[in-house]
Amino acid sequence: MMKEGRPRVLTRPQEIQAAVKAYRADGLTTGVVPTMGALHEGHISLVKAANAACDITIATIFVNPAQFAPTEDLATYPRTLTTDLEMLASNDVDLVFVPANAEMYPDGFSTYVEPPAVAKRWEGESRPGFFRGVATVVLKLFHLIPTDMAFFGQKDFQQALVIRRMVEDLNVPIEIRTQPTVREADGLAMSSRNRYLSQPEREQSLALSRGLAMARSMAEGGERSGKAMVDGVRRVLTEAGIHAIDYVAVADPETLEPVAEVTGPVVVLIAARVGTTRLIDNAVVGPAVS
Ligand code: AMP
């Protein structure tokens, strides 16, 4: 269908809900891409997937305070609204929802989603309260934007699983689609936080994707030991001078429980700090099929 040149930007919950209901009453399908802004090609790949699958594409930009711990980077999280809106405009987004904190969390707000079991480990342990904040804001967005589909990135592997499980467990009538991680040419997974990296840190950070490549070749080369793969990835990180490793995991891609013996696909999850910047990356790897 023909799209206008500029997205409509809405800030009020009532406005976005009415706009989305109107699209659906007109028989149009909608896809939503939730983001925290500071957009890059990873986010745009989700927009493109929504454009391809739905009549109407909606993006949300909201730096969700509920998912940041007091020690984390809420205050300094990059905010680039003008360029974000330009990027969304040139990628055929119809509607952008940019709520204020006070609209999402008015005085007296006190109801939170208890996240599913897949939220327990890894990010759940490293960032207490993180998935509670994510699940709460995503469920709020799903109520404000009663969309057909919602698009998430595999970059945040555990987050996508948490949302899938939440939607299943709580009977949310929205189809969740997960899109592959978009990387820089040298392998670094795109992230809004990459802009914090100095040039030497930017080079160091390549150890994350190198570690994943190493895990892939180990698995494809017949390595069966999850622990050996974890050790291999840790070695790649430490040899690059990355010592602040939150976790390296070889886990079941559905349950995220650690895998001792690799007999099928596993997800390799990494979280580490490069300088003061916390980076995450992951890949699904497995024995080569002959
Ligand atoms: P964020 O703005 O970081 O909260 O991310 C918003 C959405 O974009 C989430 O579903 C992320 O998983 C997704 N995303 C972030 N980085 C990438 C990437 N490099 N490739 C694909 N999706 C991404």
mmCIF file of C-alpha atoms and ligand atoms in Angstrom:
data_model
loop_
_atom_site.group_PDB
_atom_site.id
_atom_site.type_symbol
_atom_site.label_atom_id
_atom_site.label_comp_id
_atom_site.label_asym_id
_atom_site.label_seq_id
_atom_site.Cartn_x
_atom_site.Cartn_y
_atom_site.Cartn_z
ATOM 1 C CA MET A 1 0.000 0.000 0.000
ATOM 2 C CA MET A 2 1.048 3.645 -0.421
ATOM 3 C CA LYS A 3 2.631 5.140 2.625
ATOM 4 C CA GLU A 4 3.011 8.770 3.576
ATOM 5 C CA GLY A 5 6.526 10.200 3.620
ATOM 6 C CA ARG A 6 6.684 10.783 7.384
ATOM 7 C CA PRO A 7 5.626 8.648 10.290
ATOM 8 C CA ARG A 8 2.978 10.015 12.592
ATOM 9 C CA VAL A 9 4.538 10.512 16.034
ATOM 10 C CA LEU A 10 2.210 9.923 18.976
ATOM 11 C CA THR A 11 3.072 10.390 22.620
ATOM 12 C CA ARG A 12 -0.193 9.665 24.455
ATOM 13 C CA PRO A 13 -1.261 6.105 25.291
ATOM 14 C CA GLN A 14 -4.902 6.825 24.396
ATOM 15 C CA GLU A 15 -3.891 8.200 20.970
ATOM 16 C CA ILE A 16 -1.800 5.200 19.965
ATOM 17 C CA GLN A 17 -4.451 2.732 21.093
ATOM 18 C CA ALA A 18 -7.126 4.547 19.081
ATOM 19 C CA ALA A 19 -4.880 4.772 16.004
ATOM 20 C CA VAL A 20 -4.073 1.057 16.070
ATOM 21 C CA LYS A 21 -7.703 0.072 16.608
ATOM 22 C CA ALA A 22 -8.649 2.263 13.612
ATOM 23 C CA TYR A 23 -6.113 0.502 11.369
ATOM 24 C CA ARG A 24 -7.440 -2.867 12.412
ATOM 25 C CA ALA A 25 -11.048 -1.768 11.939
ATOM 26 C CA ASP A 26 -10.036 -0.900 8.359
ATOM 27 C CA GLY A 27 -8.842 -4.486 7.920
ATOM 28 C CA LEU A 28 -5.147 -3.561 7.923
ATOM 29 C CA THR A 29 -2.604 -5.815 9.633
ATOM 30 C CA THR A 30 -0.089 -4.185 11.977
ATOM 31 C CA GLY A 31 3.459 -5.003 13.058
ATOM 32 C CA VAL A 32 5.161 -3.360 16.021
ATOM 33 C CA VAL A 33 8.896 -2.943 16.628
ATOM 34 C CA PRO A 34 9.630 -2.007 20.254
ATOM 35 C CA THR A 35 12.940 -0.172 20.735
ATOM 36 C CA MET A 36 14.789 2.092 23.137
ATOM 37 C CA GLY A 37 15.890 4.355 20.252
ATOM 38 C CA ALA A 38 19.489 5.169 19.253
ATOM 39 C CA LEU A 39 18.525 3.204 16.189
ATOM 40 C CA HIS A 40 20.892 1.267 13.933
ATOM 41 C CA GLU A 41 20.605 -1.285 11.138
ATOM 42 C CA GLY A 42 19.667 -4.008 13.638
ATOM 43 C CA HIS A 43 16.491 -2.118 14.523
ATOM 44 C CA ILE A 44 15.881 -1.321 10.854
ATOM 45 C CA SER A 45 16.024 -5.017 9.979
ATOM 46 C CA LEU A 46 13.045 -5.485 12.321
ATOM 47 C CA VAL A 47 11.247 -2.592 10.621
ATOM 48 C CA LYS A 48 11.867 -4.203 7.240
ATOM 49 C CA ALA A 49 10.533 -7.528 8.489
ATOM 50 C CA ALA A 50 7.408 -5.744 9.758
ATOM 51 C CA ASN A 51 7.006 -3.929 6.433
ATOM 52 C CA ALA A 52 7.238 -7.237 4.593
ATOM 53 C CA ALA A 53 4.741 -9.050 6.821
ATOM 54 C CA CYS A 54 2.187 -6.346 7.708
ATOM 55 C CA ASP A 55 0.267 -3.471 6.075
ATOM 56 C CA ILE A 56 1.175 -1.001 8.813
ATOM 57 C CA THR A 57 4.482 -0.725 10.673
ATOM 58 C CA ILE A 58 4.622 0.846 14.111
ATOM 59 C CA ALA A 59 7.833 1.551 16.026
ATOM 60 C CA THR A 60 8.050 2.465 19.683
ATOM 61 C CA ILE A 61 10.883 4.435 21.252
ATOM 62 C CA PHE A 62 11.002 4.340 25.027
ATOM 63 C CA VAL A 63 14.023 4.081 27.315
ATOM 64 C CA ASN A 64 12.278 1.988 29.928
ATOM 65 C CA PRO A 65 13.418 3.000 33.430
ATOM 66 C CA ALA A 66 11.916 -0.175 34.920
ATOM 67 C CA GLN A 67 14.566 -2.368 33.277
ATOM 68 C CA PHE A 68 17.601 -0.404 34.476
ATOM 69 C CA ALA A 69 19.193 -1.046 37.864
ATOM 70 C CA PRO A 70 20.230 2.060 39.835
ATOM 71 C CA THR A 71 23.871 1.275 38.971
ATOM 72 C CA GLU A 72 23.197 1.055 35.229
ATOM 73 C CA ASP A 73 23.299 3.570 32.373
ATOM 74 C CA LEU A 74 19.713 4.914 32.319
ATOM 75 C CA ALA A 75 20.807 8.562 32.571
ATOM 76 C CA THR A 76 23.486 8.252 29.889
ATOM 77 C CA TYR A 77 21.704 5.809 27.570
ATOM 78 C CA PRO A 78 22.029 7.384 24.075
ATOM 79 C CA ARG A 79 19.010 9.414 23.006
ATOM 80 C CA THR A 80 18.983 10.417 19.321
ATOM 81 C CA LEU A 81 15.300 11.054 18.601
ATOM 82 C CA THR A 82 15.730 13.327 15.566
ATOM 83 C CA THR A 83 17.895 10.898 13.607
ATOM 84 C CA ASP A 84 15.782 7.978 14.840
ATOM 85 C CA LEU A 85 12.676 9.574 13.302
ATOM 86 C CA GLU A 86 14.551 10.252 10.059
ATOM 87 C CA MET A 87 15.634 6.617 9.870
ATOM 88 C CA LEU A 88 12.100 5.429 10.544
ATOM 89 C CA ALA A 89 10.729 7.874 7.942
ATOM 90 C CA SER A 90 13.064 6.599 5.267
ATOM 91 C CA ASN A 91 12.087 3.025 6.099
ATOM 92 C CA ASP A 92 8.335 3.438 5.626
ATOM 93 C CA VAL A 93 7.266 3.385 9.252
ATOM 94 C CA ASP A 94 3.680 4.625 9.587
ATOM 95 C CA LEU A 95 3.453 5.383 13.264
ATOM 96 C CA VAL A 96 5.948 5.997 16.055
ATOM 97 C CA PHE A 97 4.968 5.881 19.716
ATOM 98 C CA VAL A 98 7.271 7.939 21.934
ATOM 99 C CA PRO A 99 5.701 8.063 25.398
ATOM 100 C CA ALA A 100 6.996 10.093 28.327
ATOM 101 C CA ASN A 101 8.014 8.258 31.501
ATOM 102 C CA ALA A 102 5.084 9.799 33.383
ATOM 103 C CA GLU A 103 2.618 8.391 30.836
ATOM 104 C CA MET A 104 3.989 4.858 31.167
ATOM 105 C CA TYR A 105 4.676 4.958 34.901
ATOM 106 C CA PRO A 106 2.365 7.527 36.462
ATOM 107 C CA ASP A 107 2.520 8.225 40.184
ATOM 108 C CA GLY A 108 1.251 5.222 42.085
ATOM 109 C CA PHE A 109 2.236 2.682 39.418
ATOM 110 C CA SER A 110 2.860 -0.596 41.236
ATOM 111 C CA THR A 111 1.947 -3.608 39.066
ATOM 112 C CA TYR A 112 4.741 -5.665 37.496
ATOM 113 C CA VAL A 113 4.924 -8.851 35.437
ATOM 114 C CA GLU A 114 6.661 -11.788 37.125
ATOM 115 C CA PRO A 115 8.810 -13.062 34.249
ATOM 116 C CA PRO A 116 8.805 -16.717 33.110
ATOM 117 C CA ALA A 117 11.320 -19.391 34.125
ATOM 118 C CA VAL A 118 13.553 -18.737 31.084
ATOM 119 C CA ALA A 119 14.330 -15.358 32.662
ATOM 120 C CA LYS A 120 16.072 -16.922 35.681
ATOM 121 C CA ARG A 121 19.589 -17.544 34.448
ATOM 122 C CA TRP A 122 22.229 -15.459 32.613
ATOM 123 C CA GLU A 123 20.882 -11.929 32.097
ATOM 124 C CA GLY A 124 18.411 -12.642 34.893
ATOM 125 C CA GLU A 125 21.269 -13.312 37.313
ATOM 126 C CA SER A 126 23.559 -10.574 36.053
ATOM 127 C CA ARG A 127 20.836 -7.920 35.925
ATOM 128 C CA PRO A 128 18.344 -8.511 38.750
ATOM 129 C CA GLY A 129 14.988 -6.951 37.893
ATOM 130 C CA PHE A 130 15.872 -6.532 34.227
ATOM 131 C CA PHE A 131 13.394 -9.028 32.791
ATOM 132 C CA ARG A 132 10.689 -7.910 35.195
ATOM 133 C CA GLY A 133 11.076 -4.439 33.711
ATOM 134 C CA VAL A 134 11.198 -5.744 30.145
ATOM 135 C CA ALA A 135 8.179 -8.034 30.544
ATOM 136 C CA THR A 136 6.186 -5.270 32.220
ATOM 137 C CA VAL A 137 6.855 -2.638 29.566
ATOM 138 C CA VAL A 138 6.334 -5.051 26.672
ATOM 139 C CA LEU A 139 3.005 -6.233 28.068
ATOM 140 C CA LYS A 140 1.973 -2.578 28.545
ATOM 141 C CA LEU A 141 2.982 -1.831 24.954
ATOM 142 C CA PHE A 142 1.033 -4.867 23.736
ATOM 143 C CA HIS A 143 -2.088 -3.551 25.454
ATOM 144 C CA LEU A 144 -1.604 -0.044 24.103
ATOM 145 C CA ILE A 145 -0.815 -1.405 20.647
ATOM 146 C CA PRO A 146 -3.120 -4.361 20.025
ATOM 147 C CA THR A 147 -1.025 -5.471 17.066
ATOM 148 C CA ASP A 148 -1.089 -8.612 14.951
ATOM 149 C CA MET A 149 2.649 -9.166 15.130
ATOM 150 C CA ALA A 150 5.661 -7.915 17.089
ATOM 151 C CA PHE A 151 9.297 -8.135 16.005
ATOM 152 C CA PHE A 152 12.322 -8.768 18.236
ATOM 153 C CA GLY A 153 16.005 -9.365 17.564
ATOM 154 C CA GLN A 154 17.915 -12.552 18.209
ATOM 155 C CA LYS A 155 20.682 -10.244 19.454
ATOM 156 C CA ASP A 156 18.776 -10.328 22.748
ATOM 157 C CA PHE A 157 18.211 -14.087 22.623
ATOM 158 C CA GLN A 158 17.000 -14.563 26.172
ATOM 159 C CA GLN A 159 14.762 -11.486 25.968
ATOM 160 C CA ALA A 160 13.037 -12.839 22.843
ATOM 161 C CA LEU A 161 12.422 -16.144 24.648
ATOM 162 C CA VAL A 162 11.085 -14.368 27.729
ATOM 163 C CA ILE A 163 8.618 -12.464 25.570
ATOM 164 C CA ARG A 164 7.552 -15.581 23.664
ATOM 165 C CA ARG A 165 6.890 -17.425 26.925
ATOM 166 C CA MET A 166 5.080 -14.469 28.472
ATOM 167 C CA VAL A 167 2.825 -14.143 25.424
ATOM 168 C CA GLU A 168 2.107 -17.873 25.507
ATOM 169 C CA ASP A 169 1.559 -18.071 29.263
ATOM 170 C CA LEU A 170 -0.639 -14.971 29.444
ATOM 171 C CA ASN A 171 -2.611 -15.670 26.236
ATOM 172 C CA VAL A 172 -1.578 -12.469 24.498
ATOM 173 C CA PRO A 173 -3.029 -12.672 20.969
ATOM 174 C CA ILE A 174 0.105 -11.383 19.212
ATOM 175 C CA GLU A 175 2.478 -13.336 16.961
ATOM 176 C CA ILE A 176 6.110 -12.902 18.023
ATOM 177 C CA ARG A 177 8.720 -12.972 15.272
ATOM 178 C CA THR A 178 12.451 -13.087 15.962
ATOM 179 C CA GLN A 179 14.929 -11.756 13.396
ATOM 180 C CA PRO A 180 18.642 -12.634 13.025
ATOM 181 C CA THR A 181 21.358 -10.492 14.593
ATOM 182 C CA VAL A 182 22.691 -7.768 12.301
ATOM 183 C CA ARG A 183 26.457 -7.338 12.516
ATOM 184 C CA GLU A 184 29.061 -4.815 11.429
ATOM 185 C CA ALA A 185 31.254 -5.997 8.551
ATOM 186 C CA ASP A 186 33.908 -7.122 11.050
ATOM 187 C CA GLY A 187 31.460 -9.239 13.055
ATOM 188 C CA LEU A 188 30.566 -6.956 15.976
ATOM 189 C CA ALA A 189 26.848 -7.283 16.736
ATOM 190 C CA MET A 190 25.198 -3.899 16.261
ATOM 191 C CA SER A 191 24.104 -2.296 19.514
ATOM 192 C CA SER A 192 23.113 1.169 20.662
ATOM 193 C CA ARG A 193 25.812 0.790 23.324
ATOM 194 C CA ASN A 194 28.615 0.282 20.751
ATOM 195 C CA ARG A 195 28.878 4.056 20.476
ATOM 196 C CA TYR A 196 30.325 4.109 24.019
ATOM 197 C CA LEU A 197 33.388 2.135 22.839
ATOM 198 C CA SER A 198 36.741 3.851 22.282
ATOM 199 C CA GLN A 199 38.731 2.688 19.254
ATOM 200 C CA PRO A 200 40.881 0.211 21.232
ATOM 201 C CA GLU A 201 37.766 -1.082 23.023
ATOM 202 C CA ARG A 202 35.986 -1.405 19.690
ATOM 203 C CA GLU A 203 38.811 -3.701 18.551
ATOM 204 C CA GLN A 204 38.774 -5.668 21.793
ATOM 205 C CA SER A 205 35.037 -6.178 21.476
ATOM 206 C CA LEU A 206 35.562 -8.255 18.332
ATOM 207 C CA ALA A 207 36.567 -11.066 20.687
ATOM 208 C CA LEU A 208 32.869 -11.694 21.378
ATOM 209 C CA SER A 209 32.035 -12.639 17.780
ATOM 210 C CA ARG A 210 35.386 -14.421 17.487
ATOM 211 C CA GLY A 211 34.512 -16.448 20.574
ATOM 212 C CA LEU A 212 31.184 -17.414 19.008
ATOM 213 C CA ALA A 213 32.945 -18.416 15.787
ATOM 214 C CA MET A 214 35.321 -20.541 17.834
ATOM 215 C CA ALA A 215 32.384 -22.232 19.602
ATOM 216 C CA ARG A 216 30.779 -22.888 16.222
ATOM 217 C CA SER A 217 33.869 -24.526 14.797
ATOM 218 C CA MET A 218 34.329 -26.596 17.963
ATOM 219 C CA ALA A 219 30.724 -27.848 17.780
ATOM 220 C CA GLU A 220 30.928 -28.509 14.056
ATOM 221 C CA GLY A 221 34.275 -30.214 14.548
ATOM 222 C CA GLY A 222 32.682 -32.761 16.888
ATOM 223 C CA GLU A 223 33.334 -31.234 20.325
ATOM 224 C CA ARG A 224 30.693 -32.685 22.653
ATOM 225 C CA SER A 225 31.635 -31.037 25.923
ATOM 226 C CA GLY A 226 29.669 -27.896 26.786
ATOM 227 C CA LYS A 227 32.320 -27.049 29.361
ATOM 228 C CA ALA A 228 35.119 -27.303 26.794
ATOM 229 C CA MET A 229 33.212 -24.887 24.565
ATOM 230 C CA VAL A 230 32.640 -22.454 27.440
ATOM 231 C CA ASP A 231 36.352 -22.636 28.321
ATOM 232 C CA GLY A 232 37.307 -22.067 24.662
ATOM 233 C CA VAL A 233 35.153 -18.950 24.403
ATOM 234 C CA ARG A 234 36.417 -17.628 27.747
ATOM 235 C CA ARG A 235 39.982 -18.066 26.515
ATOM 236 C CA VAL A 236 39.269 -16.012 23.378
ATOM 237 C CA LEU A 237 37.852 -13.229 25.562
ATOM 238 C CA THR A 238 40.643 -13.197 28.125
ATOM 239 C CA GLU A 239 43.359 -13.356 25.456
ATOM 240 C CA ALA A 240 41.832 -10.156 24.033
ATOM 241 C CA GLY A 241 42.120 -8.565 27.487
ATOM 242 C CA ILE A 242 38.440 -8.941 28.410
ATOM 243 C CA HIS A 243 38.369 -10.111 32.018
ATOM 244 C CA ALA A 244 35.042 -8.722 33.246
ATOM 245 C CA ILE A 245 33.007 -11.634 31.938
ATOM 246 C CA ASP A 246 29.482 -11.822 33.380
ATOM 247 C CA TYR A 247 28.876 -15.226 31.818
ATOM 248 C CA VAL A 248 29.680 -17.510 28.943
ATOM 249 C CA ALA A 249 27.049 -20.219 28.562
ATOM 250 C CA VAL A 250 26.375 -23.177 26.328
ATOM 251 C CA ALA A 251 22.682 -23.741 26.827
ATOM 252 C CA ASP A 252 19.567 -25.411 25.522
ATOM 253 C CA PRO A 253 18.000 -22.939 23.043
ATOM 254 C CA GLU A 254 14.490 -23.489 24.485
ATOM 255 C CA THR A 255 15.036 -23.745 28.249
ATOM 256 C CA LEU A 256 18.401 -21.917 28.508
ATOM 257 C CA GLU A 257 19.588 -24.584 30.963
ATOM 258 C CA PRO A 258 23.324 -25.329 30.615
ATOM 259 C CA VAL A 259 24.156 -28.238 28.307
ATOM 260 C CA ALA A 260 26.844 -30.684 29.462
ATOM 261 C CA GLU A 261 26.859 -32.873 26.376
ATOM 262 C CA VAL A 262 26.299 -31.222 23.017
ATOM 263 C CA THR A 263 24.259 -33.570 20.822
ATOM 264 C CA GLY A 264 22.169 -31.002 18.911
ATOM 265 C CA PRO A 265 21.775 -27.249 18.516
ATOM 266 C CA VAL A 266 22.841 -25.164 21.525
ATOM 267 C CA VAL A 267 22.921 -21.435 22.083
ATOM 268 C CA VAL A 268 26.219 -19.882 23.103
ATOM 269 C CA LEU A 269 25.562 -16.779 25.189
ATOM 270 C CA ILE A 270 28.167 -14.175 26.144
ATOM 271 C CA ALA A 271 27.948 -11.109 28.368
ATOM 272 C CA ALA A 272 31.092 -9.153 29.165
ATOM 273 C CA ARG A 273 32.270 -5.684 29.934
ATOM 274 C CA VAL A 274 34.697 -3.978 27.586
ATOM 275 C CA GLY A 275 35.937 -0.957 29.490
ATOM 276 C CA THR A 276 32.742 0.231 31.143
ATOM 277 C CA THR A 277 30.476 -0.916 28.308
ATOM 278 C CA ARG A 278 28.504 -4.100 28.815
ATOM 279 C CA LEU A 279 28.109 -6.108 25.614
ATOM 280 C CA ILE A 280 26.093 -9.249 24.893
ATOM 281 C CA ASP A 281 26.147 -11.573 21.916
ATOM 282 C CA ASN A 282 25.032 -15.100 21.080
ATOM 283 C CA ALA A 283 24.878 -17.720 18.360
ATOM 284 C CA VAL A 284 23.052 -20.989 17.857
ATOM 285 C CA VAL A 285 25.592 -23.657 16.932
ATOM 286 C CA GLY A 286 25.611 -27.424 16.753
ATOM 287 C CA PRO A 287 27.220 -30.568 15.426
ATOM 288 C CA ALA A 288 27.643 -30.504 11.647
ATOM 289 C CA VAL A 289 24.910 -32.472 9.904
ATOM 290 C CA SER A 290 26.478 -34.971 7.532
HETATM 291 P P1 AMP B 1 16.885 -2.074 22.006
HETATM 292 O O1 AMP B 1 16.602 -0.736 21.396
HETATM 293 O O2 AMP B 1 18.332 -2.337 22.243
HETATM 294 O O3 AMP B 1 16.000 -2.366 23.191
HETATM 295 O O4 AMP B 1 16.484 -3.136 20.909
HETATM 296 C C1 AMP B 1 15.200 -3.135 20.319
HETATM 297 C C2 AMP B 1 15.039 -4.372 19.488
HETATM 298 O O5 AMP B 1 16.035 -4.412 18.470
HETATM 299 C C3 AMP B 1 15.195 -5.665 20.303
HETATM 300 O O6 AMP B 1 14.232 -6.621 19.855
HETATM 301 C C4 AMP B 1 16.592 -6.085 19.968
HETATM 302 O O7 AMP B 1 16.800 -7.476 20.086
HETATM 303 C C5 AMP B 1 16.696 -5.649 18.522
HETATM 304 N N1 AMP B 1 18.104 -5.512 18.136
HETATM 305 C C6 AMP B 1 19.061 -4.785 18.769
HETATM 306 N N2 AMP B 1 20.254 -4.945 18.153
HETATM 307 C C7 AMP B 1 20.045 -5.800 17.122
HETATM 308 C C8 AMP B 1 20.878 -6.372 16.119
HETATM 309 N N3 AMP B 1 22.182 -6.094 16.051
HETATM 310 N N4 AMP B 1 20.323 -7.210 15.221
HETATM 311 C C9 AMP B 1 18.992 -7.505 15.277
HETATM 312 N N5 AMP B 1 18.153 -6.999 16.195
HETATM 313 C C10 AMP B 1 18.661 -6.153 17.106
#
